[in-house]
mmCIF file of C-alpha atoms in Angstrom:
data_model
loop_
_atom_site.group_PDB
_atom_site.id
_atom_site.type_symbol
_atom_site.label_atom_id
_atom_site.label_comp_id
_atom_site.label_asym_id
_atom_site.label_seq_id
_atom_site.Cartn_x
_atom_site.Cartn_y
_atom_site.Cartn_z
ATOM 1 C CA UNK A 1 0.000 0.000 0.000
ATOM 2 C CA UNK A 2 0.926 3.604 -0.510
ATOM 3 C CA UNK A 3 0.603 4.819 3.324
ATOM 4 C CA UNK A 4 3.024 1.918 4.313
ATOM 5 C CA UNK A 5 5.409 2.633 1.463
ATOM 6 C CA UNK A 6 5.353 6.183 2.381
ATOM 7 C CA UNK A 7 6.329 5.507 6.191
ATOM 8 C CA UNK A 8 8.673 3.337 5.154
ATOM 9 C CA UNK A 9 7.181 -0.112 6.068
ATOM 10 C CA UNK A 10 7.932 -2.793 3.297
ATOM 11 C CA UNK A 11 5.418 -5.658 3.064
ATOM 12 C CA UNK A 12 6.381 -9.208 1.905
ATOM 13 C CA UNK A 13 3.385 -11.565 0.527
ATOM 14 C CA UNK A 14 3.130 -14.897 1.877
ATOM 15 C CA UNK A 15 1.088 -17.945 1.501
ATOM 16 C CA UNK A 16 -1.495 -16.779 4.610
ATOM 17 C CA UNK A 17 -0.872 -13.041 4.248
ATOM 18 C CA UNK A 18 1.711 -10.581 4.771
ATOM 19 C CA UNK A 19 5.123 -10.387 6.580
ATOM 20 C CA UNK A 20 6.937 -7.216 8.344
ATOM 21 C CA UNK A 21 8.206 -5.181 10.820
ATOM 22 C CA UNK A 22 6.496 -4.718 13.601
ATOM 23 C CA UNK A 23 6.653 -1.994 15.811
ATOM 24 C CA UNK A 24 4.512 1.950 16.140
ATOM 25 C CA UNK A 25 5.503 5.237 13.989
ATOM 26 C CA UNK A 26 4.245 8.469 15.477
ATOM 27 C CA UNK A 27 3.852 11.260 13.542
ATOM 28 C CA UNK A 28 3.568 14.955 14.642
ATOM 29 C CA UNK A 29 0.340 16.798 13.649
ATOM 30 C CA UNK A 30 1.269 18.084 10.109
ATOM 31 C CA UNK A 31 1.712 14.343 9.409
ATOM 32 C CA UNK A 32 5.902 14.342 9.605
ATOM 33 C CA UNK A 33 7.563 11.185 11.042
ATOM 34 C CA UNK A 34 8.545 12.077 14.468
ATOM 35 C CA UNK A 35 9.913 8.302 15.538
ATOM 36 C CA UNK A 36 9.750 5.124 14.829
ATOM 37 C CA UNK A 37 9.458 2.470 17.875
ATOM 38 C CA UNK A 38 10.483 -1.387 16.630
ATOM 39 C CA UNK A 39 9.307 -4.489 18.399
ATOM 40 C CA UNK A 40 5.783 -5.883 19.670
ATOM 41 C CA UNK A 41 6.674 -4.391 23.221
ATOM 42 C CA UNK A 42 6.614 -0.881 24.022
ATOM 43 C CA UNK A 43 7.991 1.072 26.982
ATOM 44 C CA UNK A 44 5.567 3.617 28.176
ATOM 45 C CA UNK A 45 8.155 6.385 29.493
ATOM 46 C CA UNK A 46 9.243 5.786 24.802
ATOM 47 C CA UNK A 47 6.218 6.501 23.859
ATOM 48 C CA UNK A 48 5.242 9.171 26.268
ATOM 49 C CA UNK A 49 8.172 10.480 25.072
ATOM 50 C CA UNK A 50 7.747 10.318 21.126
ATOM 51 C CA UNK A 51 4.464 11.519 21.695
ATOM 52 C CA UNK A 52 5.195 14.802 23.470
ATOM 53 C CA UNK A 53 7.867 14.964 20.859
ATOM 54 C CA UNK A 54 4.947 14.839 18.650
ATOM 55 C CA UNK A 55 2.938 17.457 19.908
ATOM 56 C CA UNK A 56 6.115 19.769 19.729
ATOM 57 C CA UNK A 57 6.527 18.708 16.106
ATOM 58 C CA UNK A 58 10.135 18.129 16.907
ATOM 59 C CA UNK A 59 12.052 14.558 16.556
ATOM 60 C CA UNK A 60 14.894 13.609 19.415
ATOM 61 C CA UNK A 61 16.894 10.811 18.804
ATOM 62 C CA UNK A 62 15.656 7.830 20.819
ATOM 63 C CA UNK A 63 16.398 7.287 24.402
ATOM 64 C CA UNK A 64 19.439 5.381 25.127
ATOM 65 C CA UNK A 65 18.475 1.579 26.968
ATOM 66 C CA UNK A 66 20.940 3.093 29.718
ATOM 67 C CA UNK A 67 18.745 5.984 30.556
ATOM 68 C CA UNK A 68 15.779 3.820 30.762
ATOM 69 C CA UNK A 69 17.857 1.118 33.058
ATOM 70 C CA UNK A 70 17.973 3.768 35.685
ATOM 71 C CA UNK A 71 14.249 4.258 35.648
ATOM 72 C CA UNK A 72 11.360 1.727 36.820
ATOM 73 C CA UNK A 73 7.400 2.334 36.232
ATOM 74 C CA UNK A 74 5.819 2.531 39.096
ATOM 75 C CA UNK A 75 2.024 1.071 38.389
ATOM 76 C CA UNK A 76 0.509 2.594 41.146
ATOM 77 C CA UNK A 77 1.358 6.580 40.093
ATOM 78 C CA UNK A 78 2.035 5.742 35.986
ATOM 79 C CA UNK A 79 4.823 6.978 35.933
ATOM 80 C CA UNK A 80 9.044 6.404 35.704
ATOM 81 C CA UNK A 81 10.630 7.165 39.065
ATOM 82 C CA UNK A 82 14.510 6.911 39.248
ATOM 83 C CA UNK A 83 15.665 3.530 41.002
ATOM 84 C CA UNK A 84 18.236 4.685 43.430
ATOM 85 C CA UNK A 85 18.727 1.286 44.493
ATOM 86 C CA UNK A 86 19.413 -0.014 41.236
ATOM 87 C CA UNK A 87 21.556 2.847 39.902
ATOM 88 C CA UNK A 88 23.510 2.563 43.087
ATOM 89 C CA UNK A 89 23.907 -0.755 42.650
ATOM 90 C CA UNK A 90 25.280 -0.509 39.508
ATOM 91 C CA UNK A 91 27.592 2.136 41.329
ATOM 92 C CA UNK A 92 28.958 -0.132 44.074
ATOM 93 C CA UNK A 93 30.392 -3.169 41.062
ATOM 94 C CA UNK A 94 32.009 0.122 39.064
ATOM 95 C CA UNK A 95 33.933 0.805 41.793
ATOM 96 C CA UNK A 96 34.848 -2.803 43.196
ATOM 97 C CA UNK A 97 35.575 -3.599 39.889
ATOM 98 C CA UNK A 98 38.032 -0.872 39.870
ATOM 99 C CA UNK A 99 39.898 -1.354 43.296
ATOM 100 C CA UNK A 100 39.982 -4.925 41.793
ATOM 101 C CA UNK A 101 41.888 -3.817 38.617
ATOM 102 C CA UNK A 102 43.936 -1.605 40.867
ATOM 103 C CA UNK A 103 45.100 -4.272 43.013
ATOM 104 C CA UNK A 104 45.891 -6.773 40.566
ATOM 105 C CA UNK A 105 47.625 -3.985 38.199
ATOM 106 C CA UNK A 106 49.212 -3.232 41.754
ATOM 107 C CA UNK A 107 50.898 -6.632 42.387
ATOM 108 C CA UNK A 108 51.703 -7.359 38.480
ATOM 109 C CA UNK A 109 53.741 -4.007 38.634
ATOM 110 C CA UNK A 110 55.647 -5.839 41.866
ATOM 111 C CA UNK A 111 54.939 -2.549 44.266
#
């Protein structure tokens, strides 16, 4: 079809139907392509996002899978709240796996 072919979707004819991509393109309101989202799974705080971009009429380029790791939706206020615990975490292996690099560079170098 024309509309696909014009957002850039490609369909492939098959013995019971069609085959391609999956995933969501969001367009602002004078009908440019603002993003596309790939995949069957979406994550809310991505297409809050690309929809507000939307609105604005203004693409940003997607947002990164390590911003997102140091966010978790919370169900009960639908929203993304930063995960201190997580982030810290994360925080805590960086630097033991540092001191461990240290101290093994440490005793290679004979000091």
């Amino acid at each position: 079809s024309r509309l696909l072919q014009s957002l850039g979707y490609g369909l492939k004819r098959e013995d019971k139907g069609f085959s391609h991509p999956s995933g969501l393109v969001v367009l602002s309101p004078e009908r440019k392509i603002i993003r596309y989202i790939y995949g069957s799974g979406y994550m809310p705080a991505e297409v809050e996002m690309a929809f507000s971009e939307a609105r604005a009429g203004t693409p940003a380029p997607t947002i990164p899978k390590a911003l997102l790791f140091c966010f978790t939706y919370d169900q009960a206020g639908k929203r993304y709240v930063f995960d201190f615990l997580k982030v810290s975490g994360l925080g805590v292996l960086a630097c033991a796996a540092g001191f461990f690099i240290y101290l093994t560079k440490k005793k290679r170098d004979g000091h």
